[in-house]
Amino acid sequence: MKPYDQLLRDCILINNYWASADRRFPVMNPATGDLIAEVADADTNHVVEAIGAAAVAFETWGKTTARSRSLILKKWYQLVMQHTDALASLLTAEQGKPFTEAKGEVIYGASFIEWYAEECRRTYGETIPAPVAGKRLLTIKQPVGVVAAITPWNFPVAMITRKIAPALAAGCTVVLKPAEDTPLSALALASLAIEAGIPPGVLNVLPTSDAASIGKVLCTHPVVKKISFTGSTEVGKILMEQCASTVKRLSLELGGNAPVIVFDDADIMVAVKGTLASKYRNAGQTCVCANRIFVQQKIYPDFISRYREAVAELNVGNGATENVQIGPLINEAGINKVRRLLFDATEKGAEVITGGGTHPAGGLFFEPTIITNCNDSMLLSREEIFGPVSAIYVFNDEHEVVRLANKTEYGLAAYIFTQDINRAWRVAEQLEHGMIGINEGIISHAEAPFGGMKESGFGKEGGYYGIEEYLETKYLCIGGV
Ligand code: SIN
């Protein structure tokens, strides 16, 4: 008996009905290689059925009061919180992150449900002073309609609630396609949503091993009014093209290449702790993970020696066991990518000072690694590492480091460590990245806007910005007053 058995669902959810399918696909535990479940594999017929169910449900859900939606979302939030341990152990089993980190994700995920349960009661329109007599100008906010959410494997709970909670709160209905590697957390969350009172058709979940075909139907179907996607820039561009045929609204949270900048005047331990937190969260598999760590010349020797000590203390292993900080990577492709980038970097002169290879804990485990002597000819200065490898660069002055930090097509998160408030402002304003951590390595909160610039995408999730993505602002002009 596993702690999550009660929440384990292995079917497609359409209209609050758990449907099977002709085909099933395996969901494996990346730490042990064990099979967790064989899940019904949704095909394009299921997508059309789910969109139909969401469209019918929108007719009523879109007209319910904000308060009634708020009450259901609050109940969902409470249920998720009550099942934190079970959800976290399921998350660890299918994704690999350590149990305490998984618990943190469940609580973080739940915070979006709580926040939007509150925020939906404040989606105010406005009155606008008219430029001519006899007219009254105003705006109202209305739900955009049926929304499709396509979510990644690295945060199987939080990336779902960050999209679905504001969508449902706004009055939209949802078709969710979770990642192939981690559909079980999505299905568990949905079962709690049903228990909370989400009506049939309002939330539909399509686990699938055929992301490309399902995604294409979602993007091209005229009834779907909005796509919210978190994933790679490469896939984001394909979805964007597909959405053009119906001029669909889009939110894209895509790849990142986060610079961390440690200035000479930084508080060294704050910088070490912040960089460590940003880099090694989820074994380096987040879009906001430190990808390039720039350290100023004077502080460099001290920073390296303390950072190395801290990295050496990280415990690698199965996330279900105690005192583990680094779990496995998600799959073979993930570990091969890390190996390829590391090989390229060392060929071009990088020096491995800690780690550097697979970990004895098993095939998908990689040692927490630090490489120095990095430069921008290396592939890892351009590509997301998505693994537990710290790539360290040295820099001389502020002007140089701002140029280097911006030398990427990505623009998601960046981090600055300095005790000079003027420098913090100056550099933050110059960085072409959508989110800046200043003396802080963990920046995401339900209350704040999460999102990127440049090829990291557009649209914000979180905060009051997050619900706007699911609302139309309609302008009314009343004449003859
Ligand atoms: C991500 O990696 O896309 C999400 C990270 C976060 O929410 O902090």
XYZ file of C-alpha atoms and ligand atoms in Angstrom, residues 108 154-155 159 162 253 281 286-288 444 450, ligand 1:
20
model
C 3.242 26.268 -3.744
C 9.266 19.486 -13.985
C 6.466 20.868 -11.768
C 2.415 24.392 -13.329
C -0.837 28.125 -11.949
C 6.316 30.234 -20.646
C 16.311 23.134 -7.090
C 13.652 24.402 -13.739
C 13.328 27.106 -16.378
C 14.556 29.663 -13.838
C 8.359 32.481 -7.501
C 5.983 34.937 -13.486
C 9.557 26.573 -14.149
O 10.618 26.019 -14.116
O 9.009 26.780 -15.224
C 8.809 27.011 -12.934
C 9.624 27.440 -11.819
C 8.858 28.150 -10.737
O 7.628 28.254 -10.758
O 9.516 28.652 -9.843
